[in-house]
Tab-separated table of C-alpha atoms and ligand atoms in Angstrom:
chain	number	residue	atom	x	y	z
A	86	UNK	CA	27.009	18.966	-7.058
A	87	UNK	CA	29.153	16.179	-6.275
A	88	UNK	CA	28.619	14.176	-2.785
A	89	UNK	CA	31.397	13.703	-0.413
A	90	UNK	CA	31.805	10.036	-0.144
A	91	UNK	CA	31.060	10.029	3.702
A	92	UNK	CA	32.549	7.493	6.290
A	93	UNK	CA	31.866	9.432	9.468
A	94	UNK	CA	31.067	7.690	12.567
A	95	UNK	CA	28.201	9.055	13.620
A	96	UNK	CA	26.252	11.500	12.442
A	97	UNK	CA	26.721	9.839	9.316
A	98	UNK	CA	26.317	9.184	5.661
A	99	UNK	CA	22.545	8.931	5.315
A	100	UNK	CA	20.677	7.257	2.039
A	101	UNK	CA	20.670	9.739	-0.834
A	102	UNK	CA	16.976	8.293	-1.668
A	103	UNK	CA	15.913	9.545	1.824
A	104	UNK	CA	17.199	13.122	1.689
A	105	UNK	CA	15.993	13.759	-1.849
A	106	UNK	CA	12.426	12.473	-0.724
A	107	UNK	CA	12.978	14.875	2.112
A	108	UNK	CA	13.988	17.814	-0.134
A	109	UNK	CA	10.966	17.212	-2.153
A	110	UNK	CA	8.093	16.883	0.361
A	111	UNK	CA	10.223	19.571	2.431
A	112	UNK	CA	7.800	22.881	1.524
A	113	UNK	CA	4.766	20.821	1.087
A	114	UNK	CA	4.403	17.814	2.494
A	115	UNK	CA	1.486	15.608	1.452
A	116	UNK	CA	-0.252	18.324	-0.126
A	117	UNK	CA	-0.637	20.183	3.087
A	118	UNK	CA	1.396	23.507	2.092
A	119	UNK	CA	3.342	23.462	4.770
A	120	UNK	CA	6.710	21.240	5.889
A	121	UNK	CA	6.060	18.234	8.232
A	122	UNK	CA	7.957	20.319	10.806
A	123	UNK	CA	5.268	22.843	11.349
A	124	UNK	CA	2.382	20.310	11.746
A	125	UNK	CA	1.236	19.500	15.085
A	126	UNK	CA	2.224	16.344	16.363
A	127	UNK	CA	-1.401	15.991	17.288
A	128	UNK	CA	-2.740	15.888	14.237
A	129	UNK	CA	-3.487	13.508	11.607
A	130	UNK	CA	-0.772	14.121	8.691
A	131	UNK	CA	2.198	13.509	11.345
A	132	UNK	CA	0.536	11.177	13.098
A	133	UNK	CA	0.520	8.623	9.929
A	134	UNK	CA	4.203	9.465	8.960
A	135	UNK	CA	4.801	8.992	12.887
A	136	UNK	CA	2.806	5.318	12.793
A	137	UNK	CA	4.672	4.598	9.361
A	138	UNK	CA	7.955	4.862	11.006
A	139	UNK	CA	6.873	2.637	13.507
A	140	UNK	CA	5.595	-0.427	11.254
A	141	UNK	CA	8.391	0.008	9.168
A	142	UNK	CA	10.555	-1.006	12.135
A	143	UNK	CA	8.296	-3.448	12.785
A	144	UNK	CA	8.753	-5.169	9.582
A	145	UNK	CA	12.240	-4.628	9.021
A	146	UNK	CA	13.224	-6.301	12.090
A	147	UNK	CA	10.385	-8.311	12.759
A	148	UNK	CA	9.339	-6.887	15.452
A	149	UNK	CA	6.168	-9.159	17.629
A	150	UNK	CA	3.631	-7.828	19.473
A	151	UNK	CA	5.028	-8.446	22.917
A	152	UNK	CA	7.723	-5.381	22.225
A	153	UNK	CA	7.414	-1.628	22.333
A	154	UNK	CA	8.953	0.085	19.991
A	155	UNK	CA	9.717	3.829	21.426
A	156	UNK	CA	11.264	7.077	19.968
A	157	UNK	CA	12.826	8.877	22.638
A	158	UNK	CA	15.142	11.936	23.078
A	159	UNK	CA	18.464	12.558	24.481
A	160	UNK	CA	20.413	10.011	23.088
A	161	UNK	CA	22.132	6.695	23.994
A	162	UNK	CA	24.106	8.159	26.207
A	163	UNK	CA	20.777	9.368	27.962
A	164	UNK	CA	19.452	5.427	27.943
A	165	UNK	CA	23.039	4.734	29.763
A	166	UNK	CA	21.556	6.650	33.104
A	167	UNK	CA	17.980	6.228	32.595
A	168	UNK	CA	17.925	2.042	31.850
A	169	UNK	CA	19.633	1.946	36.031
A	170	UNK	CA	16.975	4.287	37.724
A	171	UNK	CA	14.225	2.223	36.006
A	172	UNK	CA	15.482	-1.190	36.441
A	173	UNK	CA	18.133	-1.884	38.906
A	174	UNK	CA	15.532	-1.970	41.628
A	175	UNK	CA	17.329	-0.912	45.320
A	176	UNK	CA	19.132	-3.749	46.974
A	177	UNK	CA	19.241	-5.301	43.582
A	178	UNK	CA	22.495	-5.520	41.107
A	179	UNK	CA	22.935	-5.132	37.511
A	180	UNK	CA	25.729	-7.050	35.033
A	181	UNK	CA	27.747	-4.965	32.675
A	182	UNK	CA	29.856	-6.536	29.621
A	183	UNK	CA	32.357	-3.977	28.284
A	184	UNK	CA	34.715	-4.324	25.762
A	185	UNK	CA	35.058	-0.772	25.159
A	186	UNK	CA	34.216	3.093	25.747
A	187	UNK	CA	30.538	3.058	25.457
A	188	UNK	CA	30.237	0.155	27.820
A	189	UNK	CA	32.727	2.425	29.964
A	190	UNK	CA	30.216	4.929	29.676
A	191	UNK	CA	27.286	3.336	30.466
A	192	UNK	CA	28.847	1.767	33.672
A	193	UNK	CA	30.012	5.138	35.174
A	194	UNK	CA	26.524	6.900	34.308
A	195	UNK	CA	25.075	3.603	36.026
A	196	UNK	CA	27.120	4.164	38.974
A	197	UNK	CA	25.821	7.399	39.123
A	198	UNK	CA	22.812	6.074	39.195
A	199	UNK	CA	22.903	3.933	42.006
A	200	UNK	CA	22.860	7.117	43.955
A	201	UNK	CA	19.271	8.060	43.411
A	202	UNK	CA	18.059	4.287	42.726
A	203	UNK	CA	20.099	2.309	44.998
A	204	UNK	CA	21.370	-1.294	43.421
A	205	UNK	CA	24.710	-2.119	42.637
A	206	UNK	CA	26.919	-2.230	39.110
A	207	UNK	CA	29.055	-5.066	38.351
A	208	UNK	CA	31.324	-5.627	35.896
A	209	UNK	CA	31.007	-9.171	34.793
A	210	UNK	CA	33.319	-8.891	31.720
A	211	UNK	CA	36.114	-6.411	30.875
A	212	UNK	CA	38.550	-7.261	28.118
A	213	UNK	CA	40.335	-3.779	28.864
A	214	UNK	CA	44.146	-3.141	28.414
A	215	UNK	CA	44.667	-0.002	29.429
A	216	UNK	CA	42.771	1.854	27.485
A	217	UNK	CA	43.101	-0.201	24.424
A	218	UNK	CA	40.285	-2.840	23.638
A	219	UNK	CA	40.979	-5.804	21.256
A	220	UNK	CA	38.117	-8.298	21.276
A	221	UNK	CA	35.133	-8.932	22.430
A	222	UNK	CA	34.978	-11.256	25.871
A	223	UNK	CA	34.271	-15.106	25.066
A	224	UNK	CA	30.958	-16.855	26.843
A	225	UNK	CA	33.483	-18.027	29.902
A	226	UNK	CA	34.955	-14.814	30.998
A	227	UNK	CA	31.519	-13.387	31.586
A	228	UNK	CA	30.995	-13.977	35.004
A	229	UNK	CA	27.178	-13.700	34.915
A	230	UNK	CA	24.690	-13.086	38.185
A	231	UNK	CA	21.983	-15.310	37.698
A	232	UNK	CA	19.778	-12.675	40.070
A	233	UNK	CA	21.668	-10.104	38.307
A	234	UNK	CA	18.724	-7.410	37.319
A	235	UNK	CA	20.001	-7.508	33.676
A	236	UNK	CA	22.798	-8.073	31.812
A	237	UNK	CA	24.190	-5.326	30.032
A	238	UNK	CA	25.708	-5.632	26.187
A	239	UNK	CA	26.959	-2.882	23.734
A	240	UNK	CA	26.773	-5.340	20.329
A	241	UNK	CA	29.463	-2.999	18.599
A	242	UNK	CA	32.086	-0.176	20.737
A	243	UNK	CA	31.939	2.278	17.715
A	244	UNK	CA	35.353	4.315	19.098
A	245	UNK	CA	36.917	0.445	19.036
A	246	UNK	CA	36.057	-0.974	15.861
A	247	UNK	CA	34.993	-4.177	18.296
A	248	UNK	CA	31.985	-5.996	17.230
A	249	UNK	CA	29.872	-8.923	18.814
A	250	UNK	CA	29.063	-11.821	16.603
A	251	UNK	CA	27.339	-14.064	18.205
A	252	UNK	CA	25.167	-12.691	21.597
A	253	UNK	CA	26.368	-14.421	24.552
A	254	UNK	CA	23.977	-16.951	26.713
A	255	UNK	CA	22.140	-14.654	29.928
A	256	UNK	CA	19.885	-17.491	31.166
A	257	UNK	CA	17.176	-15.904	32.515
A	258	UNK	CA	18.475	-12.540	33.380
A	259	UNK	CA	17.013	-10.266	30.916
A	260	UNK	CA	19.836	-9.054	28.052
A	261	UNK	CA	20.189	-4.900	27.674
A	262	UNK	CA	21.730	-4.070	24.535
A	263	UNK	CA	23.192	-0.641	22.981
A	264	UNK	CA	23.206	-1.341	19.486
A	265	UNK	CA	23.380	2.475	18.647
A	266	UNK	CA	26.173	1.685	16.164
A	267	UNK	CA	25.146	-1.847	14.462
A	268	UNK	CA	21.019	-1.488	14.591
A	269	UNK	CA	19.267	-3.116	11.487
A	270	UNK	CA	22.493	-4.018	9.670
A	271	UNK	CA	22.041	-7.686	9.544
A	272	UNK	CA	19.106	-10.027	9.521
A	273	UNK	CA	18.785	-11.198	13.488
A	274	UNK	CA	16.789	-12.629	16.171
A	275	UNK	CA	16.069	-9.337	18.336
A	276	UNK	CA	13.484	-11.283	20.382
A	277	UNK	CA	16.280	-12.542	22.798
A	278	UNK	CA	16.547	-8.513	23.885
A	279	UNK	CA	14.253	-7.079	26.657
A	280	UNK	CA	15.738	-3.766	25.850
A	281	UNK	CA	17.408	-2.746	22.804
A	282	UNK	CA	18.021	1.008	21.612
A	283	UNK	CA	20.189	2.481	19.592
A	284	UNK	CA	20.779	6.147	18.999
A	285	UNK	CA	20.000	6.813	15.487
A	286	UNK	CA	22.622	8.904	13.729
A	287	UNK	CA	24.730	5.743	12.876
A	288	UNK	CA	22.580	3.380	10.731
A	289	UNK	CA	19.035	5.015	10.794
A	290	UNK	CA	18.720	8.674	10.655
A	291	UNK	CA	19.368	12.192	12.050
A	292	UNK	CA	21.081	12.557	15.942
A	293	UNK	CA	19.064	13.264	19.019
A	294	UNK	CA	16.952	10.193	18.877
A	295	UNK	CA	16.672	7.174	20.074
A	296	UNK	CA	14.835	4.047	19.205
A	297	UNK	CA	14.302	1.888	21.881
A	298	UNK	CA	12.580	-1.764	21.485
A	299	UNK	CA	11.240	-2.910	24.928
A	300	UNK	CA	9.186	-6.109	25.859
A	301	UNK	CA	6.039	-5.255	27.439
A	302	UNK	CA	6.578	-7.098	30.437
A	303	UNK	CA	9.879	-5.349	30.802
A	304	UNK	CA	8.779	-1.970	30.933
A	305	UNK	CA	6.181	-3.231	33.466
A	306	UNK	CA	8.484	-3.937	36.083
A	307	UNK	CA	10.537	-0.451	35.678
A	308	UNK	CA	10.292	1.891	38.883
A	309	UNK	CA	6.740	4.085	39.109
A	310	UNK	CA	8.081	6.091	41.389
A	311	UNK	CA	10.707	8.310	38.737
A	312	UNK	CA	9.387	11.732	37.061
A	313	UNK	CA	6.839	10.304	34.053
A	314	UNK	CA	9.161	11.516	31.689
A	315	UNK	CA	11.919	9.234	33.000
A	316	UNK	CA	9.594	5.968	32.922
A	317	UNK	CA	9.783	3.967	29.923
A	318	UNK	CA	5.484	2.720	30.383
A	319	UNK	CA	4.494	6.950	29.808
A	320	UNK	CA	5.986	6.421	26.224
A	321	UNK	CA	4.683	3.633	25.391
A	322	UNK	CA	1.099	4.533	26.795
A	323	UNK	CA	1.541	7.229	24.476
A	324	UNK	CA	2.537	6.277	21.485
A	325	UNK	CA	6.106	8.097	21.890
A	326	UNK	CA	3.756	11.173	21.857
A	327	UNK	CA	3.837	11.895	25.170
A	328	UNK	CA	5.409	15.490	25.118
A	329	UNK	CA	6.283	16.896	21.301
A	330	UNK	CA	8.700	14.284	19.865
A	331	UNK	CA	11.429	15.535	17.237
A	332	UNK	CA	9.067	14.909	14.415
A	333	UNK	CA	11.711	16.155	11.702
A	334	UNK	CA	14.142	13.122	12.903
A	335	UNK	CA	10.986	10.514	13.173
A	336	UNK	CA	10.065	11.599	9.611
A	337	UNK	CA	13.370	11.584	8.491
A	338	UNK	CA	13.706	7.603	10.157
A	339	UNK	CA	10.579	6.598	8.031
A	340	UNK	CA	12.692	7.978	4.923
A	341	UNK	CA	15.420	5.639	5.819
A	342	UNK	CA	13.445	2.836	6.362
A	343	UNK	CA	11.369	3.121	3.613
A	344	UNK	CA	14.302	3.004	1.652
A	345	UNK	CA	15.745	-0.529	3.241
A	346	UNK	CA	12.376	-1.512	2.481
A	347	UNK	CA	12.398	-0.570	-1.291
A	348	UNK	CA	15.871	-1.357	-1.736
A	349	UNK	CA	15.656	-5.001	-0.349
A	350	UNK	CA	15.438	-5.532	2.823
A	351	UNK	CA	17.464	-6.700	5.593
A	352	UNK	CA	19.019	-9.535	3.849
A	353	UNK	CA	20.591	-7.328	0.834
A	354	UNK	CA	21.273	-4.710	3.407
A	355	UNK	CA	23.091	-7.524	4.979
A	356	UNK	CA	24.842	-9.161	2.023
A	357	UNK	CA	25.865	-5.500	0.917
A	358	UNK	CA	27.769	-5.154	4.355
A	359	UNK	CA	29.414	-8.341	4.057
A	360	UNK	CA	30.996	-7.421	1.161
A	361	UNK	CA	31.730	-3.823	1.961
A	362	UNK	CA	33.716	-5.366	5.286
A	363	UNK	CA	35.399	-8.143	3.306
A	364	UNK	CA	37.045	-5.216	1.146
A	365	UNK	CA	38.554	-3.294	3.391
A	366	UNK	CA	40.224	-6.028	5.945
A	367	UNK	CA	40.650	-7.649	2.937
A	368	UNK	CA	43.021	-4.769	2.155
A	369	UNK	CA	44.261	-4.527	5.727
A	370	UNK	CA	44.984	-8.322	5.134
A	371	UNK	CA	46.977	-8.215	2.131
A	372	UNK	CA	49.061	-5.138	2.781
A	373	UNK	CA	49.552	-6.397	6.890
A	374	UNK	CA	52.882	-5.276	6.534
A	375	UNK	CA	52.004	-1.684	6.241
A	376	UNK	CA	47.866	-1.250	7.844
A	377	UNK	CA	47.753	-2.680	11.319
A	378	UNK	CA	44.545	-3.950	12.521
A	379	UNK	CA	44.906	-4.034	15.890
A	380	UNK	CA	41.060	-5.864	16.582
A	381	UNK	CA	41.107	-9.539	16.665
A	382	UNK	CA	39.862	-11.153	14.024
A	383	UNK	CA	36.285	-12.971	15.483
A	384	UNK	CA	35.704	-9.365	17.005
A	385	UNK	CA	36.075	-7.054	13.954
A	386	UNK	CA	33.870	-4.858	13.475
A	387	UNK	CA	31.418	-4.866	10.134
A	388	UNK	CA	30.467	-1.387	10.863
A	389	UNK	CA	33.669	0.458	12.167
A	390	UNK	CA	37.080	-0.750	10.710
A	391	UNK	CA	40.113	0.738	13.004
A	392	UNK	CA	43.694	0.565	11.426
A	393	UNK	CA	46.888	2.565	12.050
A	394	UNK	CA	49.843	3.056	9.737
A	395	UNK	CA	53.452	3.019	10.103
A	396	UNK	CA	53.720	6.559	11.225
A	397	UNK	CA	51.761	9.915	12.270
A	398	UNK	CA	52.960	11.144	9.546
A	399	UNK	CA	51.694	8.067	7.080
A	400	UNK	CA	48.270	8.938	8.541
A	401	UNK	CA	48.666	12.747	8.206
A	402	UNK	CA	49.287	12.193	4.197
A	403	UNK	CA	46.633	9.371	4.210
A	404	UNK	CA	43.572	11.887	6.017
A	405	UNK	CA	45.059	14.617	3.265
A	406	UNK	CA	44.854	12.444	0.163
A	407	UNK	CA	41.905	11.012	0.805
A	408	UNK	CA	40.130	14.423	1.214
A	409	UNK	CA	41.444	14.621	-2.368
A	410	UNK	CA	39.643	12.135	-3.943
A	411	UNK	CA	36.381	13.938	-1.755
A	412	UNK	CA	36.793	10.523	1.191
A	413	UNK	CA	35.391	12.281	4.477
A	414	UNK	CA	35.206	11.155	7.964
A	415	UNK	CA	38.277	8.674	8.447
A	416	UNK	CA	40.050	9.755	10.905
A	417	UNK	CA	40.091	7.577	14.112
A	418	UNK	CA	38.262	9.075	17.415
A	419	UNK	CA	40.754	11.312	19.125
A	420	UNK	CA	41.021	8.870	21.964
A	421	UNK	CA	42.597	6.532	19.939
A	422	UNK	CA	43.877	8.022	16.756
A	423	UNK	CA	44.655	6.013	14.139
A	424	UNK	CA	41.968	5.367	11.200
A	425	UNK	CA	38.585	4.703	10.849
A	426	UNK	CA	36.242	3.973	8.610
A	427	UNK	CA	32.299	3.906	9.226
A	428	UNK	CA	30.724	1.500	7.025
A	429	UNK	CA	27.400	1.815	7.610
A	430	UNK	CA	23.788	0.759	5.729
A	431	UNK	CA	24.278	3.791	3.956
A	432	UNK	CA	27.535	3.795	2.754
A	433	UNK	CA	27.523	2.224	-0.751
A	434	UNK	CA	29.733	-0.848	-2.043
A	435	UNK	CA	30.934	1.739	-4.359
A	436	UNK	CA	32.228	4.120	-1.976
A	437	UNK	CA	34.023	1.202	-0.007
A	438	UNK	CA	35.193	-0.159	-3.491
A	439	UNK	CA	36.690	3.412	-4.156
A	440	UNK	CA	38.491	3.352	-0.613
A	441	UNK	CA	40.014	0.100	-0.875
A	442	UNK	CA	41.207	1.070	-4.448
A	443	UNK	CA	43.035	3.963	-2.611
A	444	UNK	CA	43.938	1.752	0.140
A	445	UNK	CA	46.049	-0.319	-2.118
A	446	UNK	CA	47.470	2.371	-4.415
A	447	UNK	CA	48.588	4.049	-1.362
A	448	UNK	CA	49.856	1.117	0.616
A	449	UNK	CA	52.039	0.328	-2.643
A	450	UNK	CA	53.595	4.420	-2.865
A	451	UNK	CA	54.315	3.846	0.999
B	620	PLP	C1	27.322	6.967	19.250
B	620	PLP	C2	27.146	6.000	20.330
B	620	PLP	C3	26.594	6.362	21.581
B	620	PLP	C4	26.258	7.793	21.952
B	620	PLP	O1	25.232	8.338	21.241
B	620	PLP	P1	24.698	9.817	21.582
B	620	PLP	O2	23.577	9.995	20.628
B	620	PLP	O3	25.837	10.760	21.323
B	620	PLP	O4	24.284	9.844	23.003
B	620	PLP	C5	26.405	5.362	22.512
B	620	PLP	N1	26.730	4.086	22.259
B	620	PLP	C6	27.274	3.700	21.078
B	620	PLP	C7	27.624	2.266	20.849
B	620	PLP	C8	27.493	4.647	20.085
B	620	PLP	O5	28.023	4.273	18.905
C-alpha cells in the first residue's frame, strides 16, 4: 500500500507512527482482549491512556499547574458560542480580533450569544476587504477595551492562509485564543493565554474534539448559572470525565503526542516546519510571476500556504496532476478557491520537498 501524500486542511494527515500503534493495540489493547473503545471510561485501563494524554500535553507545551487542560466535544466552532455564555458576564463587553473567517465565525455565534447571556461583542480589529483577508492587524489598529471581558485571537485563519507571529499586548484583559489550526507547532509561551483550545483534527488528532487549556482562576469566574455541561469548572472537576468522553479520539491524541515526544519534541517539530514553509513560499517566491501569494509576507501562514495561478484552468490541471503523483487535499476552501496546502506537524519535509519539486517543474511547463 502506498500512502497518499496528504495536505488536507483539516481532518488531516495524521503521524504514520500513531496509526500503526493504533492498528496494533486496536483488537487488544494492553493485553485486555478487547479495543480501548469498548472499555469503560470508568475504569482503570482508559483511565491511564486518558491521564497519559493529558501529561503528554503537559510536557509538550509546558503546561503549569495553574491551567486546566480539558478534552471537550463539539468542536471549535462549539467553543465560539460557549466561551460568550460563560464569560461575557451581562452588562459586560468582549474584544474580538479577526483577520479572517473563523474570527467571523466566532463573532456572529458570540452575538448570538449575547441573547441568552447579555454583554456586548466588539470588534476591536478587522483587517477585512471584502471578503478577502491579507494580514494580520498590527498592535495599533487593535483598538483594545481595557474593561473589555477578554480579548479574543484566532493565532492562524486556516481558510486564509493568515498567521499571527508575534501575540499582540492585552494588558490586563485576559487573551482568548483559537489555535485549532497552529496548536503545538512551535515552541511558545502559552502562559500569556487564559483560554486556549484548538479543535484537534489539524495538528493533533481525530475531529470532534477539542482541547482546551484554561487557567484556574479563569474558569472560576465563568457563569454558574448555565446547564453543567455548558460550564467549563464541571470538566475540570472531573477530569474531562464528566459524561463519556470520545475515548477513541483521546487515545488516538496520546498516539500523536507520544510521537512528538519520541520524535523530538517541540523544537524539531518546530525546526521541521520552518523548513517545510521556507520551501514552498520559497517556490511561490521564485516563480512570483506565475503563483500569486496573495498573504502579506509578516502574516503568512506556516501551517496553511494559499496561492492562485494564472487561470481556473492552470489550477484545474494543477489539482489533476498532482492527484497523479498521489498529492491530496490542495485545493483552496470553496470560499476562496485558489490553492492550498496544509502543512501541518504531520506532514513530512519529504512530502513538502516532493510538492515544491512539482511546484517548480510545473511552474516551468506553464
Ligand atoms: C477548523 C477550524 C475551526 C472549526 O473546527 P470544527 O472542529 O469544525 O468546529 C475553528 N477555527 C479554526 C481556526 C479552524 O481551523
Amino acid at each position: 500500500m502506498e500512502r497518499a501524500i496528504n495536505f488536507n486542511a483539516g481532518p488531516a494527515a495524521l503521524p504514520l507512527a500513531a496509526l500503526e500503534r493504533a492498528r496494533e493495540e486496536l483488537l487488544d489493547f494492553a493485553g485486555t482482549g478487547m479495543s480501548v473503545m469498548e472499555h469503560s471510561h470508568r475504569g482503570k485501563d482508559y483511565e491511564r491512556v486518558h491521564d497519559e494524554a493529558i501529561a503528554l500535553l503537559r510536557e509538550t507545551a509546558s503546561i503549569g499547574d495553574d491551567t486546566e487542560v480539558l478534552f471537550i466535544q463539539g468542536g471549535a466552532s462549539q467553543q465560539f458560542a460557549q466561551i460568550p455564555l460563560n464569560f461575557l458576564p451581562d452588562g459586560g463587553s468582549a474584544d474580538y480580533v479577526v483577520h479572517g473567517a473563523w474570527g467571523e465565525k466566532a463573532v456572529s455565534e458570540a452575538q448570538a450569544a449575547t441573547k441568552w447571556s447579555g454583554g456586548k461583542v466588539r470588534v476591536a480589529a478587522t483587517t477585512a476587504q471584502g471578503k478577502q483577508y491579507t494580514r494580520v492587524p498590527t498592535p495599533s489598529e487593535i483598538q483594545l477595551d481595557p474593561k473589555a471581558a477578554y480579548l479574543h485571537l484566532t493565532s492562524n485563519e486556516t481558510i486564509h492562509g493568515v498567521q499571527f507571529h508575534e501575540f499582540p499586548d492585552a494588558g490586563k484583559v485576559p487573551l482568548v485564543c483559537d489555535m485549532s489550526s497552529d496548536f503545538l507547532w512551535r515552541k511558545t509561551d502559552l502562559s500569556r493565554f487564559s483560554f486556549i483550545y484548538a479543535g484537534a483534527q489539524k495538528n493533533v488528532g481525530p475531529s470532534g474534539i477539542v482541547i482546551v487549556l484554561a487557567k484556574k482562576d479563569f474558569i472560576a469566574q465563568g457563569r454558574k448559572d448555565l446547564p453543567k455541561i455548558f460550564q467549563y469548572r464541571t470538566v475540570a472537576e472531573n477530569n474531562s470525565l464528566y459524561n463519556t468522553p470520545p475515548t477513541f479520539a483521546i487515545y488516538l491524541i496520546r498516539n500523536v503526542l507520544a510521537w512528538i515526544k519520541e520524535t523530538g519534541g517541540l523544537s524539531r517539530i518546530e525546526e521541521q516546519n520552518r523548513k517545510k514553509a521556507a520551501l514552498i513560499y520559497g517556490v511561490l517566491d521564485e516563480h512570483a510571476g506565475f503563483y500569486a501569494s496573495p498573504v502579506e509576507r509578516a502574516s503568512r501562514s506556516t501551517m496553511n500556504i494559499v496561492f492562485r495561478l494564472p487561470s481556473d484552468d492552470h489550477e484545474a490541471r494543477f489539482l489533476a496532476e498532482a492527484k497523479k503523483l498521489r498529492m491530496v487535499g490542495l485545493k483552496g476552501h470553496r470560499s476562496v478557491g485558489g490553492i492550498r496546502a496544509s502543512l501541518y506537524n504531520a506532514v513530512s519535509l519529504e512530502w513538502t520537498t516532493a510538492l515544491a519539486d512539482f511546484m517548480r517543474d510545473f511552474a516551468k511547463r506553464g
